[in-house]
mmCIF file of C-alpha atoms and ligand atoms in Angstrom:
data_model
loop_
_atom_site.group_PDB
_atom_site.id
_atom_site.type_symbol
_atom_site.label_atom_id
_atom_site.label_comp_id
_atom_site.label_asym_id
_atom_site.label_seq_id
_atom_site.Cartn_x
_atom_site.Cartn_y
_atom_site.Cartn_z
ATOM 1 C CA MET A 1 73.446 -114.640 -116.100
ATOM 2 C CA THR A 2 74.192 -112.439 -113.093
ATOM 3 C CA PHE A 3 77.529 -110.743 -112.503
ATOM 4 C CA ASP A 4 78.321 -113.301 -109.780
ATOM 5 C CA ASP A 5 77.579 -116.214 -112.128
ATOM 6 C CA GLU A 6 79.854 -114.727 -114.766
ATOM 7 C CA ALA A 7 82.623 -114.201 -112.229
ATOM 8 C CA ALA A 8 82.248 -117.718 -110.925
ATOM 9 C CA THR A 9 82.527 -119.046 -114.467
ATOM 10 C CA ALA A 10 85.602 -116.963 -115.162
ATOM 11 C CA HIS A 11 87.362 -117.854 -111.894
ATOM 12 C CA PRO A 12 85.812 -121.047 -110.654
ATOM 13 C CA GLY A 13 86.098 -121.863 -106.970
ATOM 14 C CA VAL A 14 89.544 -120.515 -106.294
ATOM 15 C CA ARG A 15 91.258 -121.570 -103.043
ATOM 16 C CA MET A 16 93.955 -119.035 -102.458
ATOM 17 C CA LEU A 17 96.263 -117.680 -99.758
ATOM 18 C CA LEU A 18 97.586 -114.154 -99.681
ATOM 19 C CA LEU A 19 100.917 -113.737 -97.919
ATOM 20 C CA GLY A 20 102.662 -110.408 -97.570
ATOM 21 C CA ARG A 21 103.931 -107.941 -95.017
ATOM 22 C CA GLN A 22 101.622 -105.908 -92.838
ATOM 23 C CA GLY A 23 100.220 -103.154 -95.072
ATOM 24 C CA ALA A 24 101.137 -104.918 -98.328
ATOM 25 C CA GLY A 25 97.518 -104.621 -99.456
ATOM 26 C CA LYS A 26 96.270 -108.144 -98.675
ATOM 27 C CA GLY A 27 92.925 -107.016 -97.293
ATOM 28 C CA THR A 28 92.401 -104.408 -100.014
ATOM 29 C CA GLN A 29 93.020 -106.891 -102.804
ATOM 30 C CA ALA A 30 91.351 -109.906 -101.179
ATOM 31 C CA THR A 31 88.115 -107.948 -100.819
ATOM 32 C CA ARG A 32 88.035 -107.229 -104.563
ATOM 33 C CA LEU A 33 89.159 -110.686 -105.624
ATOM 34 C CA ALA A 34 86.612 -112.410 -103.408
ATOM 35 C CA GLN A 35 83.836 -110.293 -104.860
ATOM 36 C CA LEU A 36 84.884 -111.066 -108.412
ATOM 37 C CA CYS A 37 85.367 -114.786 -107.815
ATOM 38 C CA GLY A 38 82.178 -115.193 -105.769
ATOM 39 C CA VAL A 39 84.014 -116.725 -102.788
ATOM 40 C CA PRO A 40 84.376 -115.487 -99.188
ATOM 41 C CA HIS A 41 87.286 -113.309 -98.113
ATOM 42 C CA ILE A 42 88.450 -114.905 -94.878
ATOM 43 C CA SER A 43 90.646 -112.487 -92.933
ATOM 44 C CA THR A 44 91.694 -113.730 -89.513
ATOM 45 C CA GLY A 45 92.557 -110.162 -88.508
ATOM 46 C CA ASP A 46 89.030 -109.001 -89.408
ATOM 47 C CA MET A 47 87.524 -111.944 -87.510
ATOM 48 C CA LEU A 48 89.562 -111.101 -84.413
ATOM 49 C CA ARG A 49 88.689 -107.393 -84.635
ATOM 50 C CA ALA A 50 84.984 -108.319 -84.891
ATOM 51 C CA ALA A 51 85.374 -110.473 -81.767
ATOM 52 C CA VAL A 52 87.008 -107.531 -79.968
ATOM 53 C CA ARG A 53 84.172 -105.196 -81.059
ATOM 54 C CA ASP A 54 81.564 -107.732 -79.865
ATOM 55 C CA GLY A 55 83.357 -108.280 -76.544
ATOM 56 C CA THR A 56 83.359 -112.093 -76.926
ATOM 57 C CA PRO A 57 85.695 -114.245 -74.780
ATOM 58 C CA LEU A 58 87.951 -114.597 -77.845
ATOM 59 C CA GLY A 59 87.943 -110.833 -78.351
ATOM 60 C CA LEU A 60 88.792 -110.150 -74.723
ATOM 61 C CA ARG A 61 91.702 -112.589 -74.938
ATOM 62 C CA ALA A 62 92.945 -111.364 -78.320
ATOM 63 C CA LYS A 63 92.809 -107.595 -77.788
ATOM 64 C CA GLN A 64 95.926 -107.195 -75.670
ATOM 65 C CA ILE A 65 97.903 -109.542 -77.892
ATOM 66 C CA MET A 66 96.879 -107.695 -81.050
ATOM 67 C CA ASP A 67 97.447 -104.215 -79.631
ATOM 68 C CA ALA A 68 101.022 -105.210 -78.754
ATOM 69 C CA GLY A 69 101.558 -106.507 -82.295
ATOM 70 C CA ASP A 70 102.006 -110.091 -81.087
ATOM 71 C CA LEU A 71 100.483 -113.239 -82.552
ATOM 72 C CA VAL A 72 97.438 -115.000 -81.150
ATOM 73 C CA PRO A 73 98.402 -118.624 -80.261
ATOM 74 C CA ASP A 74 98.279 -121.155 -83.084
ATOM 75 C CA GLU A 75 95.754 -123.460 -81.403
ATOM 76 C CA VAL A 76 93.244 -120.608 -81.115
ATOM 77 C CA MET A 77 93.713 -119.506 -84.730
ATOM 78 C CA VAL A 78 93.595 -123.007 -86.180
ATOM 79 C CA GLY A 79 90.264 -123.696 -84.455
ATOM 80 C CA ILE A 80 88.757 -120.476 -85.803
ATOM 81 C CA VAL A 81 89.870 -121.148 -89.370
ATOM 82 C CA ASP A 82 88.871 -124.817 -89.282
ATOM 83 C CA ASP A 83 85.337 -123.804 -88.260
ATOM 84 C CA ARG A 84 85.179 -121.033 -90.864
ATOM 85 C CA LEU A 85 86.319 -123.206 -93.763
ATOM 86 C CA HIS A 86 83.561 -125.687 -92.948
ATOM 87 C CA LEU A 87 80.754 -123.152 -93.349
ATOM 88 C CA PRO A 88 78.635 -123.706 -96.479
ATOM 89 C CA ASP A 89 79.756 -120.527 -98.246
ATOM 90 C CA ALA A 90 83.339 -121.869 -98.300
ATOM 91 C CA ASP A 91 82.306 -124.873 -100.401
ATOM 92 C CA ARG A 92 83.056 -123.056 -103.644
ATOM 93 C CA GLY A 93 86.410 -121.708 -102.521
ATOM 94 C CA TRP A 94 87.902 -118.913 -100.436
ATOM 95 C CA ILE A 95 90.614 -116.312 -100.205
ATOM 96 C CA LEU A 96 92.548 -116.537 -96.956
ATOM 97 C CA ASP A 97 94.232 -113.354 -95.728
ATOM 98 C CA GLY A 98 96.408 -113.394 -92.603
ATOM 99 C CA PHE A 99 96.409 -117.172 -92.128
ATOM 100 C CA PRO A 100 98.632 -119.123 -91.981
ATOM 101 C CA ARG A 101 101.346 -116.944 -90.511
ATOM 102 C CA THR A 102 103.428 -119.575 -88.712
ATOM 103 C CA VAL A 103 104.776 -122.940 -89.813
ATOM 104 C CA GLY A 104 102.455 -124.614 -87.293
ATOM 105 C CA GLN A 105 99.421 -122.923 -88.863
ATOM 106 C CA ALA A 106 100.558 -123.970 -92.363
ATOM 107 C CA VAL A 107 100.838 -127.600 -91.248
ATOM 108 C CA ALA A 108 97.356 -127.434 -89.726
ATOM 109 C CA LEU A 109 95.924 -125.825 -92.876
ATOM 110 C CA ALA A 110 97.321 -128.635 -95.030
ATOM 111 C CA ASP A 111 95.350 -131.081 -92.850
ATOM 112 C CA ILE A 112 92.167 -129.002 -92.935
ATOM 113 C CA THR A 113 92.325 -128.680 -96.742
ATOM 114 C CA ALA A 114 93.556 -132.216 -97.471
ATOM 115 C CA ARG A 115 90.434 -133.094 -99.472
ATOM 116 C CA ARG A 116 90.326 -129.831 -101.409
ATOM 117 C CA PRO A 117 93.844 -128.421 -101.506
ATOM 118 C CA LEU A 118 95.065 -124.932 -102.305
ATOM 119 C CA ASP A 119 95.227 -123.694 -105.901
ATOM 120 C CA VAL A 120 97.746 -120.958 -105.311
ATOM 121 C CA VAL A 121 99.659 -118.975 -102.680
ATOM 122 C CA VAL A 122 100.527 -115.391 -103.556
ATOM 123 C CA ASP A 123 103.343 -113.485 -101.913
ATOM 124 C CA LEU A 124 102.368 -109.826 -102.323
ATOM 125 C CA VAL A 125 105.708 -108.062 -102.200
ATOM 126 C CA VAL A 126 106.077 -104.521 -100.852
ATOM 127 C CA ASP A 127 109.177 -103.316 -99.030
ATOM 128 C CA ASN A 128 109.311 -102.126 -95.427
ATOM 129 C CA ALA A 129 109.488 -98.374 -96.095
ATOM 130 C CA VAL A 130 106.339 -98.428 -98.235
ATOM 131 C CA VAL A 131 104.318 -100.609 -95.878
ATOM 132 C CA ILE A 132 105.178 -98.382 -92.924
ATOM 133 C CA GLU A 133 103.887 -95.348 -94.855
ATOM 134 C CA ARG A 134 100.729 -97.233 -95.878
ATOM 135 C CA ILE A 135 99.978 -98.499 -92.372
ATOM 136 C CA SER A 136 100.573 -95.094 -90.796
ATOM 137 C CA THR A 137 98.032 -93.500 -93.121
ATOM 138 C CA ARG A 138 95.450 -96.319 -92.989
ATOM 139 C CA ARG A 139 92.006 -95.670 -91.573
ATOM 140 C CA THR A 140 89.615 -98.531 -90.772
ATOM 141 C CA CYS A 141 85.873 -98.019 -90.319
ATOM 142 C CA ASP A 142 84.804 -98.853 -86.756
ATOM 143 C CA GLY A 143 81.422 -99.991 -88.066
ATOM 144 C CA CYS A 144 82.013 -102.202 -91.112
ATOM 145 C CA GLY A 145 85.809 -102.567 -91.201
ATOM 146 C CA THR A 146 86.238 -100.948 -94.629
ATOM 147 C CA VAL A 147 89.837 -99.834 -95.134
ATOM 148 C CA TYR A 148 90.743 -96.396 -96.486
ATOM 149 C CA ARG A 149 93.785 -94.234 -96.943
ATOM 150 C CA ALA A 150 93.615 -91.143 -94.716
ATOM 151 C CA ASP A 151 93.527 -88.862 -97.774
ATOM 152 C CA ASP A 152 90.674 -90.768 -99.480
ATOM 153 C CA ALA A 153 87.970 -88.324 -100.630
ATOM 154 C CA ALA A 154 85.336 -90.919 -99.621
ATOM 155 C CA ILE A 155 86.029 -90.184 -95.926
ATOM 156 C CA ALA A 156 86.699 -86.450 -96.230
ATOM 157 C CA ASP A 157 83.679 -85.710 -94.002
ATOM 158 C CA GLY A 158 84.971 -88.087 -91.304
ATOM 159 C CA THR A 159 82.397 -90.814 -91.969
ATOM 160 C CA CYS A 160 82.577 -94.130 -93.788
ATOM 161 C CA ALA A 161 81.056 -93.884 -97.277
ATOM 162 C CA LYS A 162 79.581 -97.395 -96.904
ATOM 163 C CA CYS A 163 77.995 -97.478 -93.460
ATOM 164 C CA GLY A 164 78.321 -94.011 -91.913
ATOM 165 C CA GLY A 165 80.693 -95.356 -89.224
ATOM 166 C CA THR A 166 83.881 -93.579 -88.220
ATOM 167 C CA PRO A 167 87.190 -94.352 -89.942
ATOM 168 C CA ARG A 168 89.900 -94.611 -87.249
ATOM 169 C CA GLN A 169 93.486 -95.684 -86.866
ATOM 170 C CA ARG A 170 93.712 -99.335 -85.772
ATOM 171 C CA ASP A 171 95.072 -99.780 -82.233
ATOM 172 C CA ASP A 172 97.941 -101.863 -83.636
ATOM 173 C CA ASP A 173 98.821 -99.249 -86.270
ATOM 174 C CA GLN A 174 101.018 -97.371 -83.766
ATOM 175 C CA PRO A 175 104.813 -97.215 -84.294
ATOM 176 C CA GLU A 176 105.792 -99.690 -81.565
ATOM 177 C CA ALA A 177 103.249 -102.333 -82.600
ATOM 178 C CA ILE A 178 104.082 -101.840 -86.288
ATOM 179 C CA SER A 179 107.773 -102.589 -85.575
ATOM 180 C CA ARG A 180 106.869 -105.666 -83.564
ATOM 181 C CA ARG A 181 104.529 -106.960 -86.303
ATOM 182 C CA LEU A 182 107.190 -106.507 -88.991
ATOM 183 C CA VAL A 183 109.783 -108.342 -86.884
ATOM 184 C CA LEU A 184 107.356 -111.210 -86.337
ATOM 185 C CA TYR A 185 106.572 -111.292 -90.048
ATOM 186 C CA GLU A 186 110.238 -111.876 -90.906
ATOM 187 C CA ARG A 187 110.674 -114.455 -88.152
ATOM 188 C CA GLU A 188 107.412 -116.418 -88.269
ATOM 189 C CA THR A 189 105.713 -115.811 -91.619
ATOM 190 C CA ALA A 190 108.440 -115.199 -94.218
ATOM 191 C CA PRO A 191 109.634 -118.862 -93.965
ATOM 192 C CA LEU A 192 106.253 -119.876 -95.415
ATOM 193 C CA VAL A 193 107.250 -118.261 -98.726
ATOM 194 C CA ASP A 194 110.037 -120.821 -99.195
ATOM 195 C CA HIS A 195 107.790 -123.621 -98.022
ATOM 196 C CA TYR A 196 105.074 -122.851 -100.596
ATOM 197 C CA ARG A 197 107.690 -122.292 -103.313
ATOM 198 C CA ASP A 198 109.125 -125.752 -102.586
ATOM 199 C CA VAL A 199 105.718 -127.380 -103.020
ATOM 200 C CA GLY A 200 105.055 -125.527 -106.291
ATOM 201 C CA LEU A 201 102.199 -123.322 -105.108
ATOM 202 C CA LEU A 202 103.925 -119.942 -104.856
ATOM 203 C CA GLU A 203 103.416 -116.966 -107.152
ATOM 204 C CA THR A 204 105.197 -113.695 -106.427
ATOM 205 C CA VAL A 205 103.256 -110.525 -107.217
ATOM 206 C CA ASP A 206 104.614 -106.980 -107.095
ATOM 207 C CA GLY A 207 102.410 -105.019 -104.669
ATOM 208 C CA LEU A 208 103.658 -101.581 -105.783
ATOM 209 C CA GLY A 209 101.610 -99.382 -108.093
ATOM 210 C CA THR A 210 97.971 -98.409 -107.986
ATOM 211 C CA GLU A 211 95.373 -100.722 -106.467
ATOM 212 C CA ASP A 212 94.034 -101.383 -109.982
ATOM 213 C CA GLU A 213 97.476 -102.324 -111.293
ATOM 214 C CA VAL A 214 98.067 -104.762 -108.430
ATOM 215 C CA PHE A 215 94.579 -106.210 -108.880
ATOM 216 C CA ALA A 216 95.237 -106.878 -112.588
ATOM 217 C CA ARG A 217 98.447 -108.762 -111.703
ATOM 218 C CA LEU A 218 96.584 -110.874 -109.145
ATOM 219 C CA LEU A 219 93.789 -111.671 -111.575
ATOM 220 C CA ALA A 220 96.307 -112.874 -114.145
ATOM 221 C CA VAL A 221 97.704 -115.261 -111.529
ATOM 222 C CA VAL A 222 94.252 -116.533 -110.546
ATOM 223 C CA ASP A 223 93.390 -117.062 -114.216
ATOM 224 C CA ALA A 224 96.583 -119.004 -114.843
ATOM 225 C CA ARG A 225 96.154 -121.209 -111.783
ATOM 226 C CA THR A 226 92.454 -121.991 -112.096
ATOM 227 C CA THR A 227 91.952 -122.384 -115.841
ATOM 228 C CA THR A 228 92.354 -125.948 -117.006
ATOM 229 C CA PRO A 229 94.344 -126.057 -120.254
ATOM 230 C CA SER A 230 92.160 -127.375 -123.120
HETATM 231 P P1 LIG B 1 95.825 -108.577 -89.751
HETATM 232 O O1 LIG B 1 94.560 -107.841 -89.691
HETATM 233 O O2 LIG B 1 95.939 -109.784 -90.591
HETATM 234 O O3 LIG B 1 96.938 -107.528 -90.076
HETATM 235 P P2 LIG B 1 98.317 -107.633 -90.870
HETATM 236 O O4 LIG B 1 98.774 -108.965 -91.284
HETATM 237 O O5 LIG B 1 99.191 -106.875 -89.981
HETATM 238 O O6 LIG B 1 98.016 -106.987 -92.226
HETATM 239 P P3 LIG B 1 97.364 -105.612 -92.418
HETATM 240 O O7 LIG B 1 95.872 -105.752 -92.283
HETATM 241 O O8 LIG B 1 98.049 -104.602 -91.548
HETATM 242 O O9 LIG B 1 97.782 -105.262 -93.915
HETATM 243 P P4 LIG B 1 97.123 -105.602 -95.307
HETATM 244 O O10 LIG B 1 98.150 -106.314 -96.109
HETATM 245 O O11 LIG B 1 95.783 -106.232 -95.162
HETATM 246 O O12 LIG B 1 96.988 -104.136 -95.923
HETATM 247 P P5 LIG B 1 95.698 -103.275 -96.339
HETATM 248 O O13 LIG B 1 95.002 -103.887 -97.499
HETATM 249 O O14 LIG B 1 94.914 -102.916 -95.134
HETATM 250 O O15 LIG B 1 96.257 -109.055 -88.269
HETATM 251 C C1 LIG B 1 96.164 -108.162 -87.173
HETATM 252 C C2 LIG B 1 96.589 -108.895 -85.898
HETATM 253 O O16 LIG B 1 95.666 -109.987 -85.631
HETATM 254 C C3 LIG B 1 97.965 -109.572 -85.940
HETATM 255 O O17 LIG B 1 98.997 -108.674 -85.647
HETATM 256 C C4 LIG B 1 97.786 -110.654 -84.858
HETATM 257 O O18 LIG B 1 97.862 -110.108 -83.566
HETATM 258 C C5 LIG B 1 96.363 -111.117 -85.085
HETATM 259 N N1 LIG B 1 96.281 -112.211 -86.064
HETATM 260 C C6 LIG B 1 95.632 -112.187 -87.260
HETATM 261 N N2 LIG B 1 95.773 -113.366 -87.889
HETATM 262 C C7 LIG B 1 96.547 -114.140 -87.093
HETATM 263 C C8 LIG B 1 97.067 -115.458 -87.222
HETATM 264 N N3 LIG B 1 96.826 -116.202 -88.313
HETATM 265 N N4 LIG B 1 97.836 -115.935 -86.213
HETATM 266 C C9 LIG B 1 98.079 -115.205 -85.121
HETATM 267 N N5 LIG B 1 97.626 -113.953 -84.928
HETATM 268 C C10 LIG B 1 96.853 -113.415 -85.915
HETATM 269 O O19 LIG B 1 96.439 -101.941 -96.901
HETATM 270 C C11 LIG B 1 97.165 -101.095 -96.031
HETATM 271 C C12 LIG B 1 96.917 -99.625 -96.419
HETATM 272 O O20 LIG B 1 97.479 -99.396 -97.699
HETATM 273 C C13 LIG B 1 95.429 -99.246 -96.526
HETATM 274 O O21 LIG B 1 95.247 -97.932 -96.051
HETATM 275 C C14 LIG B 1 95.131 -99.310 -98.029
HETATM 276 O O22 LIG B 1 94.126 -98.400 -98.401
HETATM 277 C C15 LIG B 1 96.495 -98.918 -98.615
HETATM 278 N N6 LIG B 1 96.785 -99.543 -99.899
HETATM 279 C C16 LIG B 1 96.481 -100.820 -100.286
HETATM 280 N N7 LIG B 1 96.950 -101.046 -101.527
HETATM 281 C C17 LIG B 1 97.576 -99.895 -101.924
HETATM 282 C C18 LIG B 1 98.269 -99.500 -103.127
HETATM 283 N N8 LIG B 1 98.414 -100.329 -104.160
HETATM 284 N N9 LIG B 1 98.795 -98.257 -103.166
HETATM 285 C C19 LIG B 1 98.671 -97.412 -102.113
HETATM 286 N N10 LIG B 1 98.014 -97.711 -100.962
HETATM 287 C C20 LIG B 1 97.484 -98.946 -100.867
HETATM 288 MG MG1 LIG B 2 94.527 -106.648 -93.543
#
């Protein structure tokens, strides 16, 4: 049995959303969880940044919006996610990071996933002061998108340990855009926490501590929500 088979047996086909403020660690944790569970990590932010890098019509439209810390319109985002969730690798499950982030997107997602609904929604909780420090010191590889902290030894020579690209500050990780993104989070995305609590899908996970500590908390939640009691 390969590692992936074992992981898939331990955490079968999870369908999970990660909510949480900008810089809470959604991308960091979703990458690890997706690898362990053998499902794709679907980050709308990563998809948009790839479109910007590739200079596609979507990327050209999204760049200005993202750099200002604003939200790309719902109809654009819903189309992208609908297409992505219908690709074959999403059959076994997925971890969504950064979508939905408005009530309209949550309503659309419920339609898209009507046949195979969500297992769990996690609110990864980290307060404003900590996320601002994390975002300000984040570096993202311009080649493969890997996320690092600025003081990570793996990028001490100025190159990405995975692909040799250059770790840089994201264009929206500047003070003005960070403030705008946090305001929009409270206004547009935080109401989703109550919504998913009301429908019984919400789990709250403390996002403070080391990456390993947070990962262990998330795994416990995935285990509890995907293991059928015997
Ligand atoms: P997106 O890319 O989704 O950004 P975000 O929501 O602002 O979230 P971040 O990526 O900033 O934070 P994260 O929680 O992933 O943190 P990370 O793991 O990197 O969206 C970007 C833009 O795209 C939006 O503003 C919008 O314009 C557009 N967009 C995307 N989706 C959209 C949608 N659905 N609708 C409309 N518009 C959309 O961690 C942060 C840092 O902390 C890293 O350096 C990491 O190394 C470090 N770190 C992580 N965990 C820990 C820990 N435990 N201890 C210490 N440091 C840690
Ligand atoms: Mg992210």
